[in-house]
Tab-separated table of C-alpha atoms and ligand atoms in Angstrom:
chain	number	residue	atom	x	y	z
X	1	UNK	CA	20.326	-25.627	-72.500
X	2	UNK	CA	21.815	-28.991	-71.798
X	3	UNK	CA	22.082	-29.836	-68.206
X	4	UNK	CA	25.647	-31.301	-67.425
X	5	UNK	CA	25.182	-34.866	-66.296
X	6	UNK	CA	25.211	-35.561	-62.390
X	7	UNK	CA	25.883	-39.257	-60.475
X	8	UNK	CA	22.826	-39.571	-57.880
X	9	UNK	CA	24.022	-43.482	-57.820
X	10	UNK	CA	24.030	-42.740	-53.879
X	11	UNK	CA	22.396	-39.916	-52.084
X	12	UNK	CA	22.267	-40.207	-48.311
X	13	UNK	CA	19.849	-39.373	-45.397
X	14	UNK	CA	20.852	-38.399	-42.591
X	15	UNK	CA	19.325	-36.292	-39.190
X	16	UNK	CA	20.467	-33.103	-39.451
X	17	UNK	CA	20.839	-32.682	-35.798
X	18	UNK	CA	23.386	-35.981	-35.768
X	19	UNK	CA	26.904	-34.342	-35.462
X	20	UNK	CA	28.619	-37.465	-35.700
X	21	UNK	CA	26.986	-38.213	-39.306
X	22	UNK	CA	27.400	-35.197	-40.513
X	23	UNK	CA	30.835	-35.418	-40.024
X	24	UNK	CA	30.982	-38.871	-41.129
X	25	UNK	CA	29.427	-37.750	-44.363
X	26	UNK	CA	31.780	-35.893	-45.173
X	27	UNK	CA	34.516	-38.745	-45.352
X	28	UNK	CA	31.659	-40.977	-47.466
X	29	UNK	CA	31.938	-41.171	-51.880
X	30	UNK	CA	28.137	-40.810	-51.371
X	31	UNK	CA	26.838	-38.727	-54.838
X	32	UNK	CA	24.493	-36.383	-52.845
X	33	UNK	CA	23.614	-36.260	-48.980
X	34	UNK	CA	20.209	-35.184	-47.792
X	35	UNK	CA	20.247	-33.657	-44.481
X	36	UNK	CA	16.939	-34.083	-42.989
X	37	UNK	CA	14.778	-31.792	-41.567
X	38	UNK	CA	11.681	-33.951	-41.185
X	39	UNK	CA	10.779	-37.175	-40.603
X	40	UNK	CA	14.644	-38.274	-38.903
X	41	UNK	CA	14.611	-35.131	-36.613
X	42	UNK	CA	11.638	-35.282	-33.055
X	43	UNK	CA	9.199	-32.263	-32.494
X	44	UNK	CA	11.233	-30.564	-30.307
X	45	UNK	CA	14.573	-30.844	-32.254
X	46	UNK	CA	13.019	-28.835	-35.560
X	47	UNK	CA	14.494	-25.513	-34.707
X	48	UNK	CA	18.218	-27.058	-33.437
X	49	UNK	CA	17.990	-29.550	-36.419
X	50	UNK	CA	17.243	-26.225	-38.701
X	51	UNK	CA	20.353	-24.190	-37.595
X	52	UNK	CA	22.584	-27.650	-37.729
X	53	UNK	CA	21.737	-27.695	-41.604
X	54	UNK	CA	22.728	-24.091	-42.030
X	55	UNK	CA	25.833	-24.435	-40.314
X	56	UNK	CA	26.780	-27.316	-41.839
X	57	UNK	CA	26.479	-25.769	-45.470
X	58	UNK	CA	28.314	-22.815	-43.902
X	59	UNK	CA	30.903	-24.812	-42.562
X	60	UNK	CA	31.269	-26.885	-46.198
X	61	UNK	CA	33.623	-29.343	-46.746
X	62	UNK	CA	31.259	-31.873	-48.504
X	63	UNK	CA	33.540	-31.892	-51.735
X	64	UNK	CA	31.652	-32.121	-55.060
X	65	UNK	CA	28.557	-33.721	-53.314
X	66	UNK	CA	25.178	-32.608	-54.562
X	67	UNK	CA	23.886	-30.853	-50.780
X	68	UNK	CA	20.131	-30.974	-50.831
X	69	UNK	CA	17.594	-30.680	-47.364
X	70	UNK	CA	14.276	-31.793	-46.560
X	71	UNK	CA	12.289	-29.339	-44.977
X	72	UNK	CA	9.099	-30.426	-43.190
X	73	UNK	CA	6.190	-30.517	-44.970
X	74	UNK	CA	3.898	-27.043	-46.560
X	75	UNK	CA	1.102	-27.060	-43.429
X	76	UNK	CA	3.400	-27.981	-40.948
X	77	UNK	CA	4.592	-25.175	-38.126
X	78	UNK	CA	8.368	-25.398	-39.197
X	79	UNK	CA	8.319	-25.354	-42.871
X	80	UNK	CA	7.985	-21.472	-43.613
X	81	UNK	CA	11.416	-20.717	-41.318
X	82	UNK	CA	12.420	-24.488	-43.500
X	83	UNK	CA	12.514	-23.070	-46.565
X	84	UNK	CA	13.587	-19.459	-45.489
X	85	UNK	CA	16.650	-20.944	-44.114
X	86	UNK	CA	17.519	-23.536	-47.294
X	87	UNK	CA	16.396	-20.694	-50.022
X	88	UNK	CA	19.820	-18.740	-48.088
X	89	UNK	CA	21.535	-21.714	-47.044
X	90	UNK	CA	23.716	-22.088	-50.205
X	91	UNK	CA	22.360	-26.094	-50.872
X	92	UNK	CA	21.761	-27.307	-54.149
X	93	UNK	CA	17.935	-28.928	-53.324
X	94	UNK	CA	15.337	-28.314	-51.425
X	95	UNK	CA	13.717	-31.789	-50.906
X	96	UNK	CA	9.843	-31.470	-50.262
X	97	UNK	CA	7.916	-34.087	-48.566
X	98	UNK	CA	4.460	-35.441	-49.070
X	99	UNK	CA	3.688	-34.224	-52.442
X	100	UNK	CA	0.489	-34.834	-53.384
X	101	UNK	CA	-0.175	-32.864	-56.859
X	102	UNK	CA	0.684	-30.041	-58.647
X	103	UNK	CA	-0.598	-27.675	-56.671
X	104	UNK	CA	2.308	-28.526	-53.983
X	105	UNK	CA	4.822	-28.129	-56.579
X	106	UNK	CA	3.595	-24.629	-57.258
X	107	UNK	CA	3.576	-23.609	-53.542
X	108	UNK	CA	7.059	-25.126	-52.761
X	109	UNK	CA	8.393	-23.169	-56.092
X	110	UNK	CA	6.501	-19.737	-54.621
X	111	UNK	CA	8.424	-20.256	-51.176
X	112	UNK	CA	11.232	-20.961	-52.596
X	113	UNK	CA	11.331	-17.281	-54.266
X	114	UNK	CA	14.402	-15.568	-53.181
X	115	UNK	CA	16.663	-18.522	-53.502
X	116	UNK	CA	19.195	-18.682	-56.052
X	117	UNK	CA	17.948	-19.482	-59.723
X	118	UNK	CA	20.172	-22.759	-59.765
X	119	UNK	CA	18.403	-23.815	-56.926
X	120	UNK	CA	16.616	-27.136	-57.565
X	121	UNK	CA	13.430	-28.824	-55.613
X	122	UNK	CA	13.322	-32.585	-55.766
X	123	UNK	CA	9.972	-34.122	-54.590
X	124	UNK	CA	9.444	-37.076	-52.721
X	125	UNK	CA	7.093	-39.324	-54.136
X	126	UNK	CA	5.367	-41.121	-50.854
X	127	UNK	CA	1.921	-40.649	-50.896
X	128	UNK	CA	-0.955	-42.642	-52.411
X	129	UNK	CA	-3.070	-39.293	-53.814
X	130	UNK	CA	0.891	-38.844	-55.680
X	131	UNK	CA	0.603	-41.879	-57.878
X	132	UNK	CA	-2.231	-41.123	-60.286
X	133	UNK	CA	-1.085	-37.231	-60.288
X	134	UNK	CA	2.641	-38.706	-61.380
X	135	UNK	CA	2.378	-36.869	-64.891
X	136	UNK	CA	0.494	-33.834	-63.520
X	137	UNK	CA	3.323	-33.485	-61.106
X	138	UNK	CA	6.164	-34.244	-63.613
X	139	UNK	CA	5.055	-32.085	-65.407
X	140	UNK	CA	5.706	-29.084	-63.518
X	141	UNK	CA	9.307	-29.295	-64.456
X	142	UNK	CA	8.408	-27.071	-66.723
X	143	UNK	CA	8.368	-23.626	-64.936
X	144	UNK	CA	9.684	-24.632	-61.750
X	145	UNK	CA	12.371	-25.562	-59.677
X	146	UNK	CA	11.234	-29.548	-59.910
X	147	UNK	CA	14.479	-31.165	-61.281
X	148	UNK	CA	13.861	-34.940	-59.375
X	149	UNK	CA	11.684	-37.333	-57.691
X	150	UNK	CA	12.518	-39.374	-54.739
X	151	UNK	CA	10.529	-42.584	-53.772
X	152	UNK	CA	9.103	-42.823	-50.192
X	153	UNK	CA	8.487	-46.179	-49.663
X	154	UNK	CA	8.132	-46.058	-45.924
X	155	UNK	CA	5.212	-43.552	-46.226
X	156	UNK	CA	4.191	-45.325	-48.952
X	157	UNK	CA	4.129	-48.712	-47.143
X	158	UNK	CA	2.408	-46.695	-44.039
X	159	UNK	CA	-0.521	-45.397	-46.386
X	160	UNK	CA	-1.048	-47.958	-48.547
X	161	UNK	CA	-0.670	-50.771	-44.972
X	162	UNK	CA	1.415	-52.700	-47.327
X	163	UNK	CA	4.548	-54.881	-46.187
X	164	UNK	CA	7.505	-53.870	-47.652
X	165	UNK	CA	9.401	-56.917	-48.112
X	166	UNK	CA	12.105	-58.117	-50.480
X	167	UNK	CA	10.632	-57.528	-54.126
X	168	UNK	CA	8.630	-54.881	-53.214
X	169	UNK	CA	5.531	-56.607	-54.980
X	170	UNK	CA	3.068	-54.067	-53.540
X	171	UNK	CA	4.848	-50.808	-54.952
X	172	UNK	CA	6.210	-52.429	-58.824
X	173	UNK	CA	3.460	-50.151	-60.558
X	174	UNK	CA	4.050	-47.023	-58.198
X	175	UNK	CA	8.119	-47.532	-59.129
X	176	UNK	CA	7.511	-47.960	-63.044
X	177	UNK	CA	5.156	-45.026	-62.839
X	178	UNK	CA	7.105	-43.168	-60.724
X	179	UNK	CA	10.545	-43.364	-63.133
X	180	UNK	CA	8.282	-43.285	-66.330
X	181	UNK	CA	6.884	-39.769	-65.015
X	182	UNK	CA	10.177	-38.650	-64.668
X	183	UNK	CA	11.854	-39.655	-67.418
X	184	UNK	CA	8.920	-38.174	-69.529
X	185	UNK	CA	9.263	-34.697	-68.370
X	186	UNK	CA	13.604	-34.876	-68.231
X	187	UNK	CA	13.292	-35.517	-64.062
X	188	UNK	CA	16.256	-37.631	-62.572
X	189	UNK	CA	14.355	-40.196	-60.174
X	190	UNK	CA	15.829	-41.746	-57.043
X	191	UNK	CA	14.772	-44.821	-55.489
X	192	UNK	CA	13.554	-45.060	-51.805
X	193	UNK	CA	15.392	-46.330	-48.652
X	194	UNK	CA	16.264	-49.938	-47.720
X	195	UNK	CA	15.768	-50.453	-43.975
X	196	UNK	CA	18.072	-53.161	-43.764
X	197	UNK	CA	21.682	-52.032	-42.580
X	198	UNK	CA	23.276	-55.009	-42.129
X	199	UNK	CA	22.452	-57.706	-44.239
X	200	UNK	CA	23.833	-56.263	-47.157
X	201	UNK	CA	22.556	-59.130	-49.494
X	202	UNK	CA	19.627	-58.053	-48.818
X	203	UNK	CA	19.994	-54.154	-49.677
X	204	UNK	CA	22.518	-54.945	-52.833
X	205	UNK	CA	19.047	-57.058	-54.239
X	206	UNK	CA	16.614	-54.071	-53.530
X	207	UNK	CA	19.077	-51.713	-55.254
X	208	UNK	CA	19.612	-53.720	-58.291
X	209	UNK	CA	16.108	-53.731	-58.532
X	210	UNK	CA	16.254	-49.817	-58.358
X	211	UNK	CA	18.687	-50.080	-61.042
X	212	UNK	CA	16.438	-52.303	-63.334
X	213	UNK	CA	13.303	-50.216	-63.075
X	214	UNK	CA	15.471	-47.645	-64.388
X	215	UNK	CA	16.338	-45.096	-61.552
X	216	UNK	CA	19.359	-43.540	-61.538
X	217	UNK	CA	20.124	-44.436	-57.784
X	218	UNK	CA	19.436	-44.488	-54.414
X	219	UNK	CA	18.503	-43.147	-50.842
X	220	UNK	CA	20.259	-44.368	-48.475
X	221	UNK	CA	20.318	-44.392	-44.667
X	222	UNK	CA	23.377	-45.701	-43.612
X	223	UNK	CA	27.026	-45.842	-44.863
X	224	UNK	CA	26.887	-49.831	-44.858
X	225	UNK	CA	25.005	-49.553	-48.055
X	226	UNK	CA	27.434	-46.454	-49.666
X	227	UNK	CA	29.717	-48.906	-51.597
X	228	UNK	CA	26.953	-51.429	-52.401
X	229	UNK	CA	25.290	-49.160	-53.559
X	230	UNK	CA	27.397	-47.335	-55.840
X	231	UNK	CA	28.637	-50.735	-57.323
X	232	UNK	CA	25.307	-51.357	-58.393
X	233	UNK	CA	24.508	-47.946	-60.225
X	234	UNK	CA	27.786	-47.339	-61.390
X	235	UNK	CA	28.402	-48.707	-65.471
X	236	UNK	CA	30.297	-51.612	-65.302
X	237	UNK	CA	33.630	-52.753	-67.248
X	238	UNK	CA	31.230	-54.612	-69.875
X	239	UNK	CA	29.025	-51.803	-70.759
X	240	UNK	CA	31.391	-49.245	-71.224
X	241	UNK	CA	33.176	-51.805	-73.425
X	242	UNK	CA	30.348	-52.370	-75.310
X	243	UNK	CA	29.534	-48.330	-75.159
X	244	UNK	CA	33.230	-47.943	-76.376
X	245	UNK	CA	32.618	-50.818	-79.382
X	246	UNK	CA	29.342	-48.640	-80.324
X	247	UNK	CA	30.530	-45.069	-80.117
X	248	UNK	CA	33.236	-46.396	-82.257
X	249	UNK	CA	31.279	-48.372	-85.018
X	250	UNK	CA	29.190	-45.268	-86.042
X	251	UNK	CA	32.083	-43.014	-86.286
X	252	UNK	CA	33.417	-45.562	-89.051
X	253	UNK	CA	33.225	-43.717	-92.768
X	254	UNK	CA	31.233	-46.474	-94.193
X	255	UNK	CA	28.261	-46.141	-91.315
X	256	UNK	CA	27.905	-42.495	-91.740
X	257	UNK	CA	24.205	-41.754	-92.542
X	258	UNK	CA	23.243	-45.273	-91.155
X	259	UNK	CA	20.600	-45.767	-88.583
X	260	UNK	CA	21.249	-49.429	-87.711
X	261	UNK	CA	24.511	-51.531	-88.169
X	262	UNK	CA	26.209	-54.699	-86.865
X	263	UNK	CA	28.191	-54.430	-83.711
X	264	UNK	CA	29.296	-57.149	-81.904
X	265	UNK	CA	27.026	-59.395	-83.517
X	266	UNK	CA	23.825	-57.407	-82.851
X	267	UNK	CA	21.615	-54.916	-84.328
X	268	UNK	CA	22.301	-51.992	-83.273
X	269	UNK	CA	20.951	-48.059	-83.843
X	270	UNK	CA	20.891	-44.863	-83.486
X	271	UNK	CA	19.533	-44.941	-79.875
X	272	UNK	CA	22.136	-47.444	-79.013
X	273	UNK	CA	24.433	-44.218	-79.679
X	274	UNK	CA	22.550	-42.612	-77.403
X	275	UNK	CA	22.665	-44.850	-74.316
X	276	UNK	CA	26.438	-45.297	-74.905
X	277	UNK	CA	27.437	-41.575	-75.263
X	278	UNK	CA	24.900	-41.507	-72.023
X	279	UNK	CA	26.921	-44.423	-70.235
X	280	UNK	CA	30.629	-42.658	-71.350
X	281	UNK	CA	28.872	-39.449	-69.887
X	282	UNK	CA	28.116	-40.845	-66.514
X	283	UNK	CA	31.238	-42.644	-65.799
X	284	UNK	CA	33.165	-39.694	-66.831
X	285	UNK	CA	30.888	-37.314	-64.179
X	286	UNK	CA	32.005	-40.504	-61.386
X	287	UNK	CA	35.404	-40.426	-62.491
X	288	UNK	CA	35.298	-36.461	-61.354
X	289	UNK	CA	34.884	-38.283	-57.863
L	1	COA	N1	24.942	-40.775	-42.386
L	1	COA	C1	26.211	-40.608	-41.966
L	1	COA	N2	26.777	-41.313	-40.966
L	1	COA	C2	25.989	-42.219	-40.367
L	1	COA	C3	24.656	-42.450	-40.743
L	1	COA	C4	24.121	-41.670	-41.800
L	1	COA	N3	22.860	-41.811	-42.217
L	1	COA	N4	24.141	-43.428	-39.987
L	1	COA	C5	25.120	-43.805	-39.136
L	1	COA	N5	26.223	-43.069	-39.365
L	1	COA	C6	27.525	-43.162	-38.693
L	1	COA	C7	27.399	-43.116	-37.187
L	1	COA	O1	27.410	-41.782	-36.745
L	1	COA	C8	28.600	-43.891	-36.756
L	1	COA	O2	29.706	-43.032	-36.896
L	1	COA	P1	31.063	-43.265	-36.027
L	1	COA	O3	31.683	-44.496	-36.623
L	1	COA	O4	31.816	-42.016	-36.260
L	1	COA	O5	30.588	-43.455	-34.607
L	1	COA	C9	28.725	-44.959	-37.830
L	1	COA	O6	28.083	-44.435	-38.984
L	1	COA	C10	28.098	-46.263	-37.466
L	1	COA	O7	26.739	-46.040	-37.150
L	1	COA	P2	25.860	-47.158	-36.438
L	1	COA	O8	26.241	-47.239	-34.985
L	1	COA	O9	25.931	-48.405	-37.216
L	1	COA	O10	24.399	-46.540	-36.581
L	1	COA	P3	23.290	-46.466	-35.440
L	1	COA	O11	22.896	-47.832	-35.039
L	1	COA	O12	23.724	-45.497	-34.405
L	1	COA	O13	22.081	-45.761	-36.238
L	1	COA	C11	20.333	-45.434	-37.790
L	1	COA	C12	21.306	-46.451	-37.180
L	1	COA	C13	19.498	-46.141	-38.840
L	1	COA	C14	19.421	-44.846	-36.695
L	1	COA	C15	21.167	-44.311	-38.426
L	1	COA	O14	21.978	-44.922	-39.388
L	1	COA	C16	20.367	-43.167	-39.037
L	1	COA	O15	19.945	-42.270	-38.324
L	1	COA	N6	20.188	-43.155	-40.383
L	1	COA	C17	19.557	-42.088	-41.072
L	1	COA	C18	18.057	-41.992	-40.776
L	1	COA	C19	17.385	-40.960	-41.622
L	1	COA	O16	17.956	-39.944	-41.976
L	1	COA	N7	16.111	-41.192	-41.962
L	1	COA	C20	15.341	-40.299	-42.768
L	1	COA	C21	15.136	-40.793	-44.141
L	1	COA	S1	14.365	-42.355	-44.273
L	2	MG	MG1	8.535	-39.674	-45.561
């Protein structure tokens, strides 16, 4: 069954125990907010952050955003009451941390038993024993819950002691493998976090190079880089021109049957088609709001 098309241009972190944010979320055109369970929320705020999350799917008012939560971590004390809470909280995703393999897919997707059948778990991708297991992992889309995969480059950075500066030099293969994975096995894949909230040259640069390596958006810590960051994901006046101009050439009697033609003065084919009915789908999912 085809899967309707969702934005994830912008999907935003945020403590779970911050009040102010959460009601600030609410007034953001973010695509999807995380509330965060783990690595955002102190020791001794797990249980308060826990029954903020609950409550503030209860409460609702977060429009057609995607609602997903990251629980803390299989192993850790919190995550069993975690996922008992999300699997009846009524949220779209549980977000797991700290996958490693396939094996953690398979014990999120067991605790996550008596949630709703649409519910989806999206994996963070932030460990170094993650990177070689990217198809393994991927490929547990089939017969779970796994639906996406979010980069953690902070982990990352922390594991690997690589600098994460502009260009992200030391994480290029762990990006391309990480959106290759997913795209292989039908995953949507969200880039990690930019740490820099207010030089927003700096943050539009990192998510354009998101946007080149192919993800579909991303994570996002602060709404200084919401509208950034949707301008960079979103398709642009040009390519849904062009995505117009193609659509339109192959629905012309004489290129019925054809495979390539001529538009605009390039080759173009069949999978051309595809990316612009892909494009046309995506703007019209953002023009839902
Ligand atoms: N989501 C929603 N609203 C947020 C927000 C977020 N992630 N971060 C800040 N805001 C709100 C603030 O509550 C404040 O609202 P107000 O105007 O109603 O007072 C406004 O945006 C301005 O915030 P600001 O004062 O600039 O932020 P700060 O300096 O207090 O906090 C951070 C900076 C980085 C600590 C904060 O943005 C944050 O906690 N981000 C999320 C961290 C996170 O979830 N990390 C886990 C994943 S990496
Ligand atoms: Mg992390």
């Amino acid at each position: 069954m085809a899967v309707p098309i969702r934005p994830r241009r912008s999907v935003l972190y945020l403590p779970a125990t911050n009040a102010k944010a959460l009601a600030k979320a609410r007034t953001l055109p973010v695509d999807a907010v995380i509330l965060d369970l783990e690595d955002a929320v102190a020791p001794e705020a797990k249980a308060e952050a826990r029954e903020m999350a609950r409550a503030a799917l209860a409460e609702g008012g977060w429009g057609r955003r995607e609602m997903v939560i990251r629980v803390n971590a299989l192993g850790s004390p919190w995550a069993a009451e975690d996922l008992a809470m999300v699997a009846a909280s009524g949220a779209d995703a549980a977000l797991a941390p700290k996958v490693d393999g396939p094996g953690d897919i398979a014990r999120y997707h067991a605790a996550l038993g008596a949630a709703p059948a649409g519910m989806a778990l999206w994996a963070m991708i932030e460990t170094c024993r993650a990177i070689p297991a990217l198809p393994a992992i991927a490929a547990c889309a089939s017969g779970t819950r796994l639906a996406a995969f979010v980069m953690g480059t902070n982990d990352l950075a922390k594991e690997m002691r690589a600098r994460l500066l502009p260009g992200r030099a030391p994480f290029v293969p762990a990006l391309a493998a990480t959106v290759q994975a997913a795209r292989a096995h039908g995953l949507a894949a969200v880039d990690g976090v930019c740490n820099e909230v207010v030089e927003m040259g700096v943050f539009a640069a990192e998510a354009e190079q998101g946007a080149e390596f192919g993800f579909d958006g991303k994570t996002l810590i602060h709404p200084a880089q919401v509208d950034p960051c949707n301008a960079v994901f979103s398709p642009g006046a040009g390519e849904l021109a062009w995505a117009d101009a193609v659509i339109a050439a192959f629905a012309l009697p004489e290129n019925q049957g054809k495979g390539a033609i001529r538009v605009e003065g390039r080759m173009t084919e069949l999978l051309h088609l595809e990316q612009a009915l892909r494009l046309r789908a995506i703007a019209e999912a953002i023009a839902l709001g």
